[in-house]
Coordinates of C-alpha atoms and ligand atoms in Angstrom, one line a residue:
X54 CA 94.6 96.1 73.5
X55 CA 92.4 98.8 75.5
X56 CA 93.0 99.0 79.3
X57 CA 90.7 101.1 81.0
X58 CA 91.2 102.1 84.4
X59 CA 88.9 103.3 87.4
X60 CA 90.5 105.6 90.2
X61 CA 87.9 107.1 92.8
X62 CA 89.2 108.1 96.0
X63 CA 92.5 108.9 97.5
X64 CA 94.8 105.9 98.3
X65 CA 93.8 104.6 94.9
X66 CA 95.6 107.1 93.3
X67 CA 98.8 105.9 94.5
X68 CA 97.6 102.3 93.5
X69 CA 97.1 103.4 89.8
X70 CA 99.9 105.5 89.1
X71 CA 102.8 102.7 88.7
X72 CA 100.6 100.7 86.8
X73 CA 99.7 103.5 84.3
X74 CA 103.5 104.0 84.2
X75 CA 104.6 100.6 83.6
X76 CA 102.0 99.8 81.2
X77 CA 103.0 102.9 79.2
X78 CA 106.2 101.7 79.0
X79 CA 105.3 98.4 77.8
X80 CA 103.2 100.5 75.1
X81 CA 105.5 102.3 73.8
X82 CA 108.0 99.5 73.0
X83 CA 105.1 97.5 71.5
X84 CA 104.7 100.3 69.4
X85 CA 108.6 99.4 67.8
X86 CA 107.7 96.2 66.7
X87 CA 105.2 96.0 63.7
X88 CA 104.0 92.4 65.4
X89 CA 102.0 93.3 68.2
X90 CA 99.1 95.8 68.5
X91 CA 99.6 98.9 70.0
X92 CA 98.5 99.4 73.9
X93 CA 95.7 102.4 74.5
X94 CA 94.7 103.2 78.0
X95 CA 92.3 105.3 79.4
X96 CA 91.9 107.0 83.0
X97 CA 88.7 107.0 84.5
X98 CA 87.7 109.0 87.5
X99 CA 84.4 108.2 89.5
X100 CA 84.7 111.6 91.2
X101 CA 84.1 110.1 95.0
X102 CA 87.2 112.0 95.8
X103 CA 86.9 115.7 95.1
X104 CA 89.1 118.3 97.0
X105 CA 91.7 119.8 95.5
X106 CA 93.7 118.3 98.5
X107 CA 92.2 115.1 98.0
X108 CA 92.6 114.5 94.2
X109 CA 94.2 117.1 92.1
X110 CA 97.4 117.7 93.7
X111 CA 98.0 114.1 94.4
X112 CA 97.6 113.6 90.1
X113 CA 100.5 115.9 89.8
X114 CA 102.4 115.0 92.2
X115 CA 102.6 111.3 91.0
X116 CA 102.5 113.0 87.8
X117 CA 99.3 110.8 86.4
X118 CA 97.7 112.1 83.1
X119 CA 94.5 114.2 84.1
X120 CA 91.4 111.7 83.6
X121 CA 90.0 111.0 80.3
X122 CA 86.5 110.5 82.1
X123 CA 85.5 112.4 85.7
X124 CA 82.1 111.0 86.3
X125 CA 81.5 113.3 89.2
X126 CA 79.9 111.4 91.5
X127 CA 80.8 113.0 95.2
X128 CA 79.6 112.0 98.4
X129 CA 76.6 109.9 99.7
X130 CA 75.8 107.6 101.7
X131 CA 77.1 103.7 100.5
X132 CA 74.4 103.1 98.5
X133 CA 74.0 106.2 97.0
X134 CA 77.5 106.9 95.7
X135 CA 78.1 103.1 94.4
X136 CA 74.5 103.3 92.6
X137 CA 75.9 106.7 91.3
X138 CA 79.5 105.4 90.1
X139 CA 77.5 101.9 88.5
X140 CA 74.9 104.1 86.7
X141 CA 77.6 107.1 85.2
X142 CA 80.4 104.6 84.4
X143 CA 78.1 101.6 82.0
X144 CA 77.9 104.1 79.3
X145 CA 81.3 104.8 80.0
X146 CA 82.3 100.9 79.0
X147 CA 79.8 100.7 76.6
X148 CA 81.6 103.4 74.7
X149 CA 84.8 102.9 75.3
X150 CA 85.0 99.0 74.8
X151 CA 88.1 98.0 76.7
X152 CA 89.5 94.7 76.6
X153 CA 90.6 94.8 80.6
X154 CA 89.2 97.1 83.6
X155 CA 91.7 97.8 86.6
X156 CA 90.2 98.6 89.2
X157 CA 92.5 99.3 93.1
X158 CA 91.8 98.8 96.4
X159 CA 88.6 98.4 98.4
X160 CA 86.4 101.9 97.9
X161 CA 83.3 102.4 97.1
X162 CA 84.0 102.8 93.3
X163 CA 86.3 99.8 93.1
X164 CA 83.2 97.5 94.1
X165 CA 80.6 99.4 91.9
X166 CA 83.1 99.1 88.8
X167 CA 83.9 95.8 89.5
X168 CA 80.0 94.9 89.1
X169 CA 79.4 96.8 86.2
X170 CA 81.9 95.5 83.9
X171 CA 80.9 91.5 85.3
X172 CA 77.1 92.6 84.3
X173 CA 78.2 93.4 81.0
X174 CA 81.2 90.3 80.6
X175 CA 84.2 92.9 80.0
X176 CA 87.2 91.5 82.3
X177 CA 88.1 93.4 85.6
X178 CA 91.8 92.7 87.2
X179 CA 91.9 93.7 90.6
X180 CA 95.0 95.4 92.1
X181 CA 95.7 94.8 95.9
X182 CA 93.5 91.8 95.9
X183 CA 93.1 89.0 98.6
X184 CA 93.3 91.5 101.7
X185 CA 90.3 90.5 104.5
X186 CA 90.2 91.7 108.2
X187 CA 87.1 89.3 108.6
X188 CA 85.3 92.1 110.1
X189 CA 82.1 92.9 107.7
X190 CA 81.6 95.8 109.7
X191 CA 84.0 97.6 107.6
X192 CA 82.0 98.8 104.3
X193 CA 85.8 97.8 102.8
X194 CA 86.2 94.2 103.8
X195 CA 82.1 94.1 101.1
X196 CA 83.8 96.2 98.7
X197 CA 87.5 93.7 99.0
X198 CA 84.8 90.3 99.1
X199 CA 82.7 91.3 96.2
X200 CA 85.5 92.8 93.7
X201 CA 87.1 89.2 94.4
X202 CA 85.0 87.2 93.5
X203 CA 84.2 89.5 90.6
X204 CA 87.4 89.5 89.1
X205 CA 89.1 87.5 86.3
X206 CA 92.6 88.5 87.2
X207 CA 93.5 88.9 91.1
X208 CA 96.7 91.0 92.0
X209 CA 97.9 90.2 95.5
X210 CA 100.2 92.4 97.8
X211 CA 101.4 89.4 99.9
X212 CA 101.0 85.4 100.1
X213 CA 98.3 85.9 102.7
X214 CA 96.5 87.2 100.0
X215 CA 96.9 84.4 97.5
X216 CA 95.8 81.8 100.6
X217 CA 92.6 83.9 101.5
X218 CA 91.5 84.0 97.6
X219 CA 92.2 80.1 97.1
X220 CA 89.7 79.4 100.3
X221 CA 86.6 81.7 99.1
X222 CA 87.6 79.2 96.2
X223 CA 88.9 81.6 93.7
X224 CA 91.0 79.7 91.0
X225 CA 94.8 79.5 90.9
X226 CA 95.6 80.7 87.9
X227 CA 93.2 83.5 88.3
X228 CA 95.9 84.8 91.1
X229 CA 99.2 86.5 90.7
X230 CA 101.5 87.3 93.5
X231 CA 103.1 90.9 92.5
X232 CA 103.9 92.9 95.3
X233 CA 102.8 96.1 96.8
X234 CA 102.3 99.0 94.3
X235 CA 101.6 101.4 96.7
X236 CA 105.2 100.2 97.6
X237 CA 106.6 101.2 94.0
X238 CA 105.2 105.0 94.2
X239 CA 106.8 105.4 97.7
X240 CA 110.2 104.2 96.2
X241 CA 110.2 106.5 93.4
X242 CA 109.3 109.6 95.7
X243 CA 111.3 108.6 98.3
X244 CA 114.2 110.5 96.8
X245 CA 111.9 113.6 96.2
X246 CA 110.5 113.8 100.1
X247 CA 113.6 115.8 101.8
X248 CA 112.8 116.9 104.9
X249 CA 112.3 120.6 105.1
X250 CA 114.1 122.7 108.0
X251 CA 110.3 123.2 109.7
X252 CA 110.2 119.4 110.2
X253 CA 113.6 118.6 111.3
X254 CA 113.3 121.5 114.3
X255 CA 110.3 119.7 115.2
X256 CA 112.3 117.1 116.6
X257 CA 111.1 113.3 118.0
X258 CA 107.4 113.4 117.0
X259 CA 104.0 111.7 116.6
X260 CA 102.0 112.1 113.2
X261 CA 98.4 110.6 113.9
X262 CA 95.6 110.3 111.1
X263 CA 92.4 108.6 112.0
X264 CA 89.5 108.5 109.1
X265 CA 87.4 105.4 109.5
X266 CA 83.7 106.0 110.1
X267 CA 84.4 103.5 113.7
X268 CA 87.1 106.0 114.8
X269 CA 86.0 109.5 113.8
X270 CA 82.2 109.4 113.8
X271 CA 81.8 108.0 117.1
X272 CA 82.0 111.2 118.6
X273 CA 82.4 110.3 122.1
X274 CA 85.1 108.1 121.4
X275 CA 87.0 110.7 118.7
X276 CA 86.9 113.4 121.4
X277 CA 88.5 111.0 124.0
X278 CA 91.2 110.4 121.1
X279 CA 91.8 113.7 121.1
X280 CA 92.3 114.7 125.0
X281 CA 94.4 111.5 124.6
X282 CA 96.5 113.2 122.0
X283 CA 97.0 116.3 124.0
X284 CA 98.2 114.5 126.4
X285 CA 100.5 112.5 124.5
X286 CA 101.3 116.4 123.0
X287 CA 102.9 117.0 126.4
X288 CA 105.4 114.9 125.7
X289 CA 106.4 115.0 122.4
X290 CA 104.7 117.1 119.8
X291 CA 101.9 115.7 117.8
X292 CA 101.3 116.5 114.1
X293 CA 97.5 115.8 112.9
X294 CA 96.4 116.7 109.4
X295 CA 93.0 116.0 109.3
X296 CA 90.7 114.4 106.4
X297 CA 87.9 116.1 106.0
X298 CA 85.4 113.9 107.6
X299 CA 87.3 114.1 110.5
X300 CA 87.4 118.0 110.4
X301 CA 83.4 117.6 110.1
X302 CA 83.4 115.3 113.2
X303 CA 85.6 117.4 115.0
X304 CA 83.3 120.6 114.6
X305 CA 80.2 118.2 115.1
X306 CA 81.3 117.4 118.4
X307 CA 82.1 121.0 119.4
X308 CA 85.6 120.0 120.5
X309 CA 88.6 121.7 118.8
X310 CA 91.5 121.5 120.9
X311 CA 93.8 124.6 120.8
X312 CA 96.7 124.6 117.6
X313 CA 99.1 125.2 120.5
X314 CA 102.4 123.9 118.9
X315 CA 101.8 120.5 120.8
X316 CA 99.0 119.0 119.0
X317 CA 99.0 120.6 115.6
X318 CA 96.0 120.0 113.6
X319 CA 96.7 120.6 109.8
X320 CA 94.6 119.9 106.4
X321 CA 95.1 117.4 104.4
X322 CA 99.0 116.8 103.1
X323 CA 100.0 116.2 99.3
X324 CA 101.9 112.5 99.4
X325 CA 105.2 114.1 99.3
X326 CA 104.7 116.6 102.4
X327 CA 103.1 113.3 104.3
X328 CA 105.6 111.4 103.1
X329 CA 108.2 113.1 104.5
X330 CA 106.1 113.7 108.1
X331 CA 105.7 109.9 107.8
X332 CA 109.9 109.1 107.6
X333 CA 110.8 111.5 110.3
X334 CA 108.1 110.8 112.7
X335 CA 108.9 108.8 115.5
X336 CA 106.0 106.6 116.0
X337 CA 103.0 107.0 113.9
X338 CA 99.3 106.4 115.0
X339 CA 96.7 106.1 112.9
X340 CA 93.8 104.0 111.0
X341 CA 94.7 103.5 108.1
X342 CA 95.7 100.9 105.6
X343 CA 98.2 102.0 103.3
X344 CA 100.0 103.8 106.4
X345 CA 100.4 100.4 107.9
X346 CA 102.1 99.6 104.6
X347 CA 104.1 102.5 104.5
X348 CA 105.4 102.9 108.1
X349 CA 106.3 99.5 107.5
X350 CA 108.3 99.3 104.9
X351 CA 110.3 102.9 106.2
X352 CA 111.1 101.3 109.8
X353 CA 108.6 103.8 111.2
X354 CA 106.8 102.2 114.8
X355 CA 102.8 102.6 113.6
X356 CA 100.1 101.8 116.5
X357 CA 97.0 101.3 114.6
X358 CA 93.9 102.1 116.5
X359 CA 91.8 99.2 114.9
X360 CA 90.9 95.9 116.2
X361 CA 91.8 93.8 113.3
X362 CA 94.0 94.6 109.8
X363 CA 93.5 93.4 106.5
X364 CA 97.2 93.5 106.0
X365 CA 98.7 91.2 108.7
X366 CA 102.3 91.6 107.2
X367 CA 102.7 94.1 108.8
X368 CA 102.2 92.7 112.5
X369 CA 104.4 89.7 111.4
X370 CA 106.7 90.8 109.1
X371 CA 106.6 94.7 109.7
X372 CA 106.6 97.6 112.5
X373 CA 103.2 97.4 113.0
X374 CA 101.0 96.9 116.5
X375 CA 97.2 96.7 116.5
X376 CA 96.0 98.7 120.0
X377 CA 92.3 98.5 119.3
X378 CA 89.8 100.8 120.4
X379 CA 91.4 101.2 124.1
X380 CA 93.3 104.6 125.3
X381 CA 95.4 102.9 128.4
X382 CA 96.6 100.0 125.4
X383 CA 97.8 102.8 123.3
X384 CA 99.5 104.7 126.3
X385 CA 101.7 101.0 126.9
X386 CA 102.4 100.8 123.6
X387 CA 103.5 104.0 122.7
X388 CA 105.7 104.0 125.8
X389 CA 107.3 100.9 124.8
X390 CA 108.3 102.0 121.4
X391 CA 108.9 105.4 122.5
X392 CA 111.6 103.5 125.1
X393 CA 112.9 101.1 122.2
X394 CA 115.2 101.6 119.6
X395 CA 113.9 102.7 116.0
X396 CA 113.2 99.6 113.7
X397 CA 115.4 99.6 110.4
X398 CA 113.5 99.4 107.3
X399 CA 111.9 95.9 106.9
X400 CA 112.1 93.4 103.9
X401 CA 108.7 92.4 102.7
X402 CA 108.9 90.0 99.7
X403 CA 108.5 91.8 96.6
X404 CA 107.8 95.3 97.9
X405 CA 110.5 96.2 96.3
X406 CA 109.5 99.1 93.7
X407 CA 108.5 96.7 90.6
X408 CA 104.7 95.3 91.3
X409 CA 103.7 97.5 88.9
X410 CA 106.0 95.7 85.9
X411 CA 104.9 92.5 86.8
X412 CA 101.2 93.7 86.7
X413 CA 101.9 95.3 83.1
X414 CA 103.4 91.8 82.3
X415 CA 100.4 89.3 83.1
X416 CA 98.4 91.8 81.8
X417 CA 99.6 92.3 78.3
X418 CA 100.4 88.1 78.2
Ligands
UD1_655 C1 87.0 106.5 101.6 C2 87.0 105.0 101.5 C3 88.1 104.5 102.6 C4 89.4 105.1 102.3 C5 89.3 106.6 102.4 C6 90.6 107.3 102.1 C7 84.9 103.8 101.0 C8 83.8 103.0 101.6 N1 85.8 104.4 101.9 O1 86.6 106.9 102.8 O2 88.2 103.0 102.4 O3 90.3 104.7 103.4 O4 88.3 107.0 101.3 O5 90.5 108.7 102.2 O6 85.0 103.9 99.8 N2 84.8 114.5 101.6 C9 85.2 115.8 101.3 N3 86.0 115.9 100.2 C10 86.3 114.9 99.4 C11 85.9 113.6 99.7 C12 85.1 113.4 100.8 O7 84.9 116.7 102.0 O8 87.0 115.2 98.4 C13 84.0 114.3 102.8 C14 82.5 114.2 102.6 O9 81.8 114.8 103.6 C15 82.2 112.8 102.6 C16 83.2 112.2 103.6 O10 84.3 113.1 103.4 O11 80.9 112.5 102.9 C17 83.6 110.8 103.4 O12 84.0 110.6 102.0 P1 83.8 109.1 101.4 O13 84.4 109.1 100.1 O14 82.4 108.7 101.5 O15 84.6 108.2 102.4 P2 86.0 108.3 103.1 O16 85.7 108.5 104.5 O17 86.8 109.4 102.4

């Protein structure tokens, strides 16, 4: 049994490692038993991801094994890097021969992957499957649509999942309801993300992260964001590390607000420094998806400057508030959780620390 798996950008990291973890696991007490054939995996990297502060530390800090495979791919525009990833990972399958490819989330090179092993009739499971926000303006929601219906074996995060997959007419027992993984990772760090003297000084505070190309490259609108933030910095400090398109857009538009202690615009964290900025931050704005997730699950407010999510659990079931694109909406709403007590952690069902496990087990059934 030969799992090969394809990692490409940031968030998938967090994805990959519990499943690498649990499978190995499973391996290894395979390997006791003369019966069963012994479990090999293999790490591939498409490369879309490339910082140091993007890739590299967050391997060792989820302490993944370094990539068998970095196709090196970088950045381009959508059709460039998922031609890139298709043409430098066939070989790649050809040679390696695996018997399963995971792929995670909804980048760029979890769509190209996805299409390359269908084209050449090796099985793909997807992990976080099922997720739509119905809005095809988001490269994503193609990426999310097109792995789907790609796949043999669909992972979903929550039942909303498993309903969305059975109307684009996916079949039942192609679907298995396992949980968050991004969830597991967060459990088994949780204990490692103390909060460091700097951060507890720092008192009440907001952390804001915004990334998506309808937030940050609409320049207009980003710089608005950002007087808004300085204003909100008036009140309580705000604490803004910034992805690197963001830092482009920023200097693009010729607007870089003064690191006055207020609004305090940092690089990109590691998980574990985020993490910890994400548990003792008192409201959390941002864009993106796993934070939605995250915030959630920690009893953290998040205001999420979209107009739709893919992950409505978390309006329903978690701390979550969609403000859309409107600056007087996300005033309101951050001064009604700023005037309301903190949510406790909330119980989602079966993000709970062990999607992983159950992936490993339909897998290797
Ligand atoms: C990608 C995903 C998005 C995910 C996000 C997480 C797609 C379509 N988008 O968006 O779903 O939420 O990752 O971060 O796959 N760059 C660097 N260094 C890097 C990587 C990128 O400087 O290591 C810069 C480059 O200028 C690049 C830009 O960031 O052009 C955007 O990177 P890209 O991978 O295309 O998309 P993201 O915005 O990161």
């Amino acid at each position: 049994m030969h799992i090969l798996h394809v990692v490409g950008a940031r968030p998938n990291f967090m994805k990959a490692a519990p499943v690498l973890r649990a499978l190995a696991e499973r391996g290894s007490a395979r390997q006791t038993s003369l019966a069963q054939t012994p479990l090999r995996q293999t790490l591939v990297h498409t490369g879309q991801h490339y910082d140091a502060s993007m890739s590299d530390v967050f391997f060792q800090q989820l302490g993944m094994p370094a990539p068998d495979v970095n196709l090196s791919v970088g950045s381009g525009s959508h059709a460039q890097q998922t031609a890139e990833v298709m043409a430098r990972f066939e070989p790649v399958v050809l040679e390696y021969k695996p018997d399963w490819v995971v792929v995670y989330g909804d980048v760029n090179s979890t769509a190209a992957a996805a299409l390359v092993c269908a084209k050449l009739q090796v099985r793909v499971a997807h992990v976080e499957a099922g997720l739509r926000s119905r809005d095809r303006s988001m490269p994503e929601e193609i990426n999310r649509l097109l792995t789907d219906q790609l796949s043999d074996l669909l992972f979903t995060p929550s039942s909303d999942g498993d309903a969305n997959l059975l109307q684009e007419g996916i079949a039942a027992e192609k679907i298995h309801l396992v949980g968050n993984v991004m969830i597991d990772t967060l459990v088994r760090l949780l204990p490692q993300a103390e909060t460091p003297g700097e951060v507890a000084r720092l008192g009440p505070f907001v952390l804001v992260t915004l990334h998506r190309p309808a937030n940050v490259d609409d320049l207009p609108w980003l710089r608005e964001m950002l007087m808004a933030m300085l204003e909100v910095g008036r009140e309580l400090p705000v604490v803004f590390p910034l992805h690197p398109r963001t830092q482009q857009r920023i200097a693009e538009a010729g607007f870089l607000p003064a690191n006055d202690g207020r609004l305090r615009l940092l690089p990109p964290l590691p998980y574990l420094e985020f993490l910890v900025m994400q548990r003792a931050a008192r409201v959390v704005i941002t864009d993106s998806g796993g934070i939605q997730e995250e915030t959630s699950f920690l009893g953290v407010p998040c205001l999420t400057v979209r107009e739709n999510t893919e992950r409505p659990i978390t309006l329903t079931a978690g701390t979550n508030t969609l403000v859309g694109r409107d600056i007087s909406r996300l005033r309101q709403e951050l001064q009604r959780v700023l005037a309301s007590p903190v949510p406790g952690a909330c119980a989602i069902p079966l993000w709970d620390g062990h999607a992983a496990e159950r992936i490993a087990k339909v897998l290797c059934s």
